[in-house]
PDB file of C-alpha atoms in Angstrom:
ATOM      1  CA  UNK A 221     -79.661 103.957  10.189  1.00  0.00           C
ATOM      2  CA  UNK A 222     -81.182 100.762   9.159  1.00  0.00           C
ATOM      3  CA  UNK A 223     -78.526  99.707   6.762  1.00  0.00           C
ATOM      4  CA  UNK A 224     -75.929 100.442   9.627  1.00  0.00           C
ATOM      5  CA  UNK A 225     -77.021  98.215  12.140  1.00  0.00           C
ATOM      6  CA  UNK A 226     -77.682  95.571   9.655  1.00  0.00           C
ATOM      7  CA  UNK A 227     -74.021  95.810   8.864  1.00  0.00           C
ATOM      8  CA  UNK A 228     -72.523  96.684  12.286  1.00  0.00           C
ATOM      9  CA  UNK A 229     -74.919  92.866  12.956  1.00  0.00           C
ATOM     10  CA  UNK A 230     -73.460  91.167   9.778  1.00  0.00           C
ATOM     11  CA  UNK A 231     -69.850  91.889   9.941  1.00  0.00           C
ATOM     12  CA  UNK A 232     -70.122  91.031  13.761  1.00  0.00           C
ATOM     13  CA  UNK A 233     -71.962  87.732  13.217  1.00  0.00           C
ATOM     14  CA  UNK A 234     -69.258  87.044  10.403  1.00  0.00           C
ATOM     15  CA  UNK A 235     -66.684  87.658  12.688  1.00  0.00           C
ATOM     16  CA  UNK A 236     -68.118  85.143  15.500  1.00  0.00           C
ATOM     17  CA  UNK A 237     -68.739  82.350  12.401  1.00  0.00           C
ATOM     18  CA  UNK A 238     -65.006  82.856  11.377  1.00  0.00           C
ATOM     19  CA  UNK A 239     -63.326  82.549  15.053  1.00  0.00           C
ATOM     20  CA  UNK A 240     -65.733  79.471  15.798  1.00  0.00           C
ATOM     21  CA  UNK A 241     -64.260  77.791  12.683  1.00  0.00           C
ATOM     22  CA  UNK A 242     -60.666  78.400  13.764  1.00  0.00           C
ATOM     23  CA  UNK A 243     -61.807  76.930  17.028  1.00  0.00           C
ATOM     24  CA  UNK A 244     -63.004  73.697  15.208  1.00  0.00           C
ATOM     25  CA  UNK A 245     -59.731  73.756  12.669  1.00  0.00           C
ATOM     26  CA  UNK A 246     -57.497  74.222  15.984  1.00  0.00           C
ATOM     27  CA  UNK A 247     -59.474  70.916  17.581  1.00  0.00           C
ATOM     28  CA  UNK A 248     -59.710  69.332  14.398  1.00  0.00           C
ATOM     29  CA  UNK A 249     -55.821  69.552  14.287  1.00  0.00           C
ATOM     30  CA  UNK A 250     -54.982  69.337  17.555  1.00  0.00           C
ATOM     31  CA  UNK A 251     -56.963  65.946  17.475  1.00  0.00           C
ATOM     32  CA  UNK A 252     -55.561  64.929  13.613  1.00  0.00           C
ATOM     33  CA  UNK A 253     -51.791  65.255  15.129  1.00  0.00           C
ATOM     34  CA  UNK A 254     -52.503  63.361  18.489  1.00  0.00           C
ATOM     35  CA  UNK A 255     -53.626  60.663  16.048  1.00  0.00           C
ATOM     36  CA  UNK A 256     -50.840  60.403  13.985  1.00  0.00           C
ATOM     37  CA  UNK A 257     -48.093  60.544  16.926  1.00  0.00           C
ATOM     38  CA  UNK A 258     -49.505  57.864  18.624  1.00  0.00           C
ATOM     39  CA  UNK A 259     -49.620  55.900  15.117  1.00  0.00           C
ATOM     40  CA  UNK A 260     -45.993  56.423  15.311  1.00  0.00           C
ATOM     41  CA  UNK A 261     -45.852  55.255  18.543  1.00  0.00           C
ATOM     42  CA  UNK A 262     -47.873  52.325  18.548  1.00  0.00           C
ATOM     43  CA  UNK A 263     -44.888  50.127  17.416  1.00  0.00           C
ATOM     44  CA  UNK A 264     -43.280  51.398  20.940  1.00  0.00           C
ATOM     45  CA  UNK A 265     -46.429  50.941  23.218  1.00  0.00           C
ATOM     46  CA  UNK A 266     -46.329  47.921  24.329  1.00  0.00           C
ATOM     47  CA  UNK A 267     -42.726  46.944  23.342  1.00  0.00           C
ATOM     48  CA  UNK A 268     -40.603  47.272  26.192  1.00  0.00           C
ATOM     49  CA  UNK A 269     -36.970  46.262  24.597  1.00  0.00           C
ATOM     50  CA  UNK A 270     -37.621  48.740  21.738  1.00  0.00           C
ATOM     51  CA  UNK A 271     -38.977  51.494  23.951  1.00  0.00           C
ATOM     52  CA  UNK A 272     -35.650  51.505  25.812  1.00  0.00           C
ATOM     53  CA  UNK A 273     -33.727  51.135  23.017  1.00  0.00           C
ATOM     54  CA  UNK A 274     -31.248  54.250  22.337  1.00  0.00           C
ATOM     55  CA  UNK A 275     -31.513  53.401  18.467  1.00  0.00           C
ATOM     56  CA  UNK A 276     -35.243  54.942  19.064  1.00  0.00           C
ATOM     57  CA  UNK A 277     -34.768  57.683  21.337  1.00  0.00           C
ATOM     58  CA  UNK A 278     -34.821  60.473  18.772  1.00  0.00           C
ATOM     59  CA  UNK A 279     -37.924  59.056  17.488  1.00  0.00           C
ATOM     60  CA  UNK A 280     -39.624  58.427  20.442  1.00  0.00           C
ATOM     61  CA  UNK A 281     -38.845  61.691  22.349  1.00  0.00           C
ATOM     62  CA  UNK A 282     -39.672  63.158  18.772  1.00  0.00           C
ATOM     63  CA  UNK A 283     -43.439  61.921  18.539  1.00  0.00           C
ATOM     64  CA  UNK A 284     -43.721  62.420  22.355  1.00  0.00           C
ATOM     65  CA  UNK A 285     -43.135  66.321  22.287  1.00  0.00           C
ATOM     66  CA  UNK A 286     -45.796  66.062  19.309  1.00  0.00           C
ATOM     67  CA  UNK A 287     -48.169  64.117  21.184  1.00  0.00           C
ATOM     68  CA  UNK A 288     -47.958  66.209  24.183  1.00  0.00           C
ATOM     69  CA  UNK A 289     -47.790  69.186  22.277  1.00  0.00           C
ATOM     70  CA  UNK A 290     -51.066  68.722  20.536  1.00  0.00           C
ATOM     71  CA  UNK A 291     -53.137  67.557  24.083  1.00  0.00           C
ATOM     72  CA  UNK A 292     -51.670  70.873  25.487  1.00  0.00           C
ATOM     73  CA  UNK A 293     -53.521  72.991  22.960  1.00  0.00           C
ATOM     74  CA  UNK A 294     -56.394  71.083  23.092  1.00  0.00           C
ATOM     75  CA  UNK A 295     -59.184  74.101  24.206  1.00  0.00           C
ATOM     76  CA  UNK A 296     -61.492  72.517  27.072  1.00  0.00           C
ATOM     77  CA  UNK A 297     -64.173  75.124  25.927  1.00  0.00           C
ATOM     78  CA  UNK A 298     -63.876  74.083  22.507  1.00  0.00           C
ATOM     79  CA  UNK A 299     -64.142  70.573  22.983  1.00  0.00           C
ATOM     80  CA  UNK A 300     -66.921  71.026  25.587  1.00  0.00           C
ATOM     81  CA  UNK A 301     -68.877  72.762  22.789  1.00  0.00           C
ATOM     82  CA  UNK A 302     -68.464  69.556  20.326  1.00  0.00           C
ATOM     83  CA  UNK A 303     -69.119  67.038  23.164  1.00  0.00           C
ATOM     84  CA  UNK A 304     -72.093  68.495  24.868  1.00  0.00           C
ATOM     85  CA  UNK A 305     -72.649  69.143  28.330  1.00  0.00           C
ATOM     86  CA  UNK A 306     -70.336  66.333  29.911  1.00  0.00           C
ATOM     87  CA  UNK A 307     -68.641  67.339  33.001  1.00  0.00           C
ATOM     88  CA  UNK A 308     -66.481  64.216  32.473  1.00  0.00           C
ATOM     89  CA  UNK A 309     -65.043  65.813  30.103  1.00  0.00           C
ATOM     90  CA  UNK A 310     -63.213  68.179  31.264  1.00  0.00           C
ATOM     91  CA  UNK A 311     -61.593  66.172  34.103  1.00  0.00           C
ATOM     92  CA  UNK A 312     -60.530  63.457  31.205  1.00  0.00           C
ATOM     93  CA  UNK A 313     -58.724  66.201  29.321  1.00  0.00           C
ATOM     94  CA  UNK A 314     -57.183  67.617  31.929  1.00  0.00           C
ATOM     95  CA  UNK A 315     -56.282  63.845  33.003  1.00  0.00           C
ATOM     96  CA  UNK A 316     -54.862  63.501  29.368  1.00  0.00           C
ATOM     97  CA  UNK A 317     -53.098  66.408  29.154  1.00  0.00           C
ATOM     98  CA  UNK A 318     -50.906  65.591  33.084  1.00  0.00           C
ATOM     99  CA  UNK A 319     -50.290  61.800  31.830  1.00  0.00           C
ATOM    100  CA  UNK A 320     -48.944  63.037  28.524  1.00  0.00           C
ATOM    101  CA  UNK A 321     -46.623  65.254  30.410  1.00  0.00           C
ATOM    102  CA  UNK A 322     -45.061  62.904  32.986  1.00  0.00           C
ATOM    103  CA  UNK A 323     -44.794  60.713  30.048  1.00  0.00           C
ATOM    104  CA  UNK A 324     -42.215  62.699  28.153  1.00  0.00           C
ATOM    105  CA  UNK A 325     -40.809  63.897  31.290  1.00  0.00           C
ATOM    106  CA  UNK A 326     -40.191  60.688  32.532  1.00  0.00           C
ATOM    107  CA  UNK A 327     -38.844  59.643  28.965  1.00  0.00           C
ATOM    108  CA  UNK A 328     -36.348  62.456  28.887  1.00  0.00           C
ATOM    109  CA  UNK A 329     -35.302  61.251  32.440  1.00  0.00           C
ATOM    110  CA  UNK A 330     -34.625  57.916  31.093  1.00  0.00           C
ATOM    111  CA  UNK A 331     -37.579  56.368  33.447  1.00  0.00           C
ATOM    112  CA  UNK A 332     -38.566  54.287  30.764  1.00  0.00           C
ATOM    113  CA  UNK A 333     -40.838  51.748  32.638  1.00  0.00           C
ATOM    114  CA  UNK A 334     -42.854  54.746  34.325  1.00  0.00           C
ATOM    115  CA  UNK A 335     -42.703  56.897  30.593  1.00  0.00           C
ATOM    116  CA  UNK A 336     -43.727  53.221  29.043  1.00  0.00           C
ATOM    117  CA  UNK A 337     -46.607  52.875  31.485  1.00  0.00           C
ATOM    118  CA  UNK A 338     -47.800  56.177  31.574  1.00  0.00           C
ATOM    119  CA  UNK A 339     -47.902  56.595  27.680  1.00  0.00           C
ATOM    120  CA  UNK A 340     -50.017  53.046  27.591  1.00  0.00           C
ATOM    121  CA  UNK A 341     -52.426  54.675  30.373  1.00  0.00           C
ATOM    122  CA  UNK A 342     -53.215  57.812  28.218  1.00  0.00           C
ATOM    123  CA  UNK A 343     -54.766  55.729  25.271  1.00  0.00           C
ATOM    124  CA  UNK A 344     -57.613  54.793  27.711  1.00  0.00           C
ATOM    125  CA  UNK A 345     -58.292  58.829  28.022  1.00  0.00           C
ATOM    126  CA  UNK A 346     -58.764  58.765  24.100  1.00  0.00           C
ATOM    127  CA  UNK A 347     -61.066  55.487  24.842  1.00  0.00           C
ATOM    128  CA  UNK A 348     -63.223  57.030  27.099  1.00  0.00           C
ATOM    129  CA  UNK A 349     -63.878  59.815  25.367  1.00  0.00           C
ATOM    130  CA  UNK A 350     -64.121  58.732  21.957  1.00  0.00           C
ATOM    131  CA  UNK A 351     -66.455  55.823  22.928  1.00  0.00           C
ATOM    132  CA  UNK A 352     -68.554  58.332  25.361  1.00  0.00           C
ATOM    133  CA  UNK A 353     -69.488  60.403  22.054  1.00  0.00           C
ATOM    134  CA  UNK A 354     -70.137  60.068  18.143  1.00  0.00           C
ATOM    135  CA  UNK A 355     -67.130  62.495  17.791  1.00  0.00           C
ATOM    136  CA  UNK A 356     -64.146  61.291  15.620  1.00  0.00           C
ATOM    137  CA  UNK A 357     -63.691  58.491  13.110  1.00  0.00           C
ATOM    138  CA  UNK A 358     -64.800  55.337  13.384  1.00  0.00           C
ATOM    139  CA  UNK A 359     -61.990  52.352  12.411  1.00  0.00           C
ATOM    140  CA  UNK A 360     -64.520  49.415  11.351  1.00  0.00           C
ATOM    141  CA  UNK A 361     -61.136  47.764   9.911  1.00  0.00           C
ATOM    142  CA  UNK A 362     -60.252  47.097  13.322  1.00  0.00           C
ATOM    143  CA  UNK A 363     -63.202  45.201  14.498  1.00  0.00           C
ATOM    144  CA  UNK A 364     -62.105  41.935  15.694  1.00  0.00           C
ATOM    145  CA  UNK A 365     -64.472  38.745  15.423  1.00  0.00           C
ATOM    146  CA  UNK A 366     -63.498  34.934  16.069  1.00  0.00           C
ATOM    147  CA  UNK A 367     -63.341  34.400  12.042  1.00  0.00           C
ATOM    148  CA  UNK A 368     -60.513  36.385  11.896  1.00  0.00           C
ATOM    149  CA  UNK A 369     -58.486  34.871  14.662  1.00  0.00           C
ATOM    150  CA  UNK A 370     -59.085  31.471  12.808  1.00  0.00           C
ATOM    151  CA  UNK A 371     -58.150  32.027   9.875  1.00  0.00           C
ATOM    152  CA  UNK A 372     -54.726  33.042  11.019  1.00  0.00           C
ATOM    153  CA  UNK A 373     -54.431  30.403  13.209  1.00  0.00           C
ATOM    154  CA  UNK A 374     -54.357  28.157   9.945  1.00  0.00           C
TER     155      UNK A 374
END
């Protein structure tokens, strides 16, 4: 009877360790492909003439369904279990998750200005999460300091 319950325990408590690390993996991803769309789009951001321009439509509409894509199956639950016990949490997902949408709504409506502004908007979602915990990567090749700025001034 013992050796029953000690595998009826085991196989249940390998069961729960194998969905929580699809949970991570899924948030992991999720989080990996929001990255590297909005890599893509950086270019775009902040470049009005080029975000209009037909010549990047495809692109643009391309790594916008990605982007949006990967916020939408971003689990709250999940993420709340990485992050702690924030309740800003939750409201900043679900914040990212309704800009990312009128963004590529408003792109495929050709409201380029409102997409435009809307897509610069949601990077300050990623900010304030990403600087609220320890979670993600760190880019220390991005730190910017005064010695830098001279030396291309020259």
């Amino acid at each position: 009877m013992r050796i029953i319950k000690f595998l009826a325990i085991s196989t249940i408590i390998s069961f729960l360790g194998l969905n929580c690390s699809h949970q991570q993996k899924s948030w992991s991803g999720g989080m990996q492909g929001m990255a590297l769309a909005y890599t893509k789009l950086l270019p775009f951001v902040y470049d009005s003439e080029r975000f209009r321009d037909p010549k990047n439509n495809k692109f643009i509409s391309h790594h916008l369904s990605l982007l949006t894509e990967n916020a939408g199956n971003l689990n709250k639950h999940t993420g709340k279990g990485l992050s702690g016990d924030d309740p800003f949490f939750a409201v900043s997902l679900k914040g990212l998750k309704n800009n990312l949408e009128k963004t590529s709504e408003s792109f495929f409506a050709e409201s380029y200005e409102y997409s435009q502004k809307h897509l610069q908007a949601s990077l300050n979602y990623c900010n304030s999460c990403h600087t609220r915990t320890s979670l993600g990567p760190t880019f220390t090749c991005l730190l910017y300091t005064s010695d830098a700025a001279d030396e291309e001034d020259s």
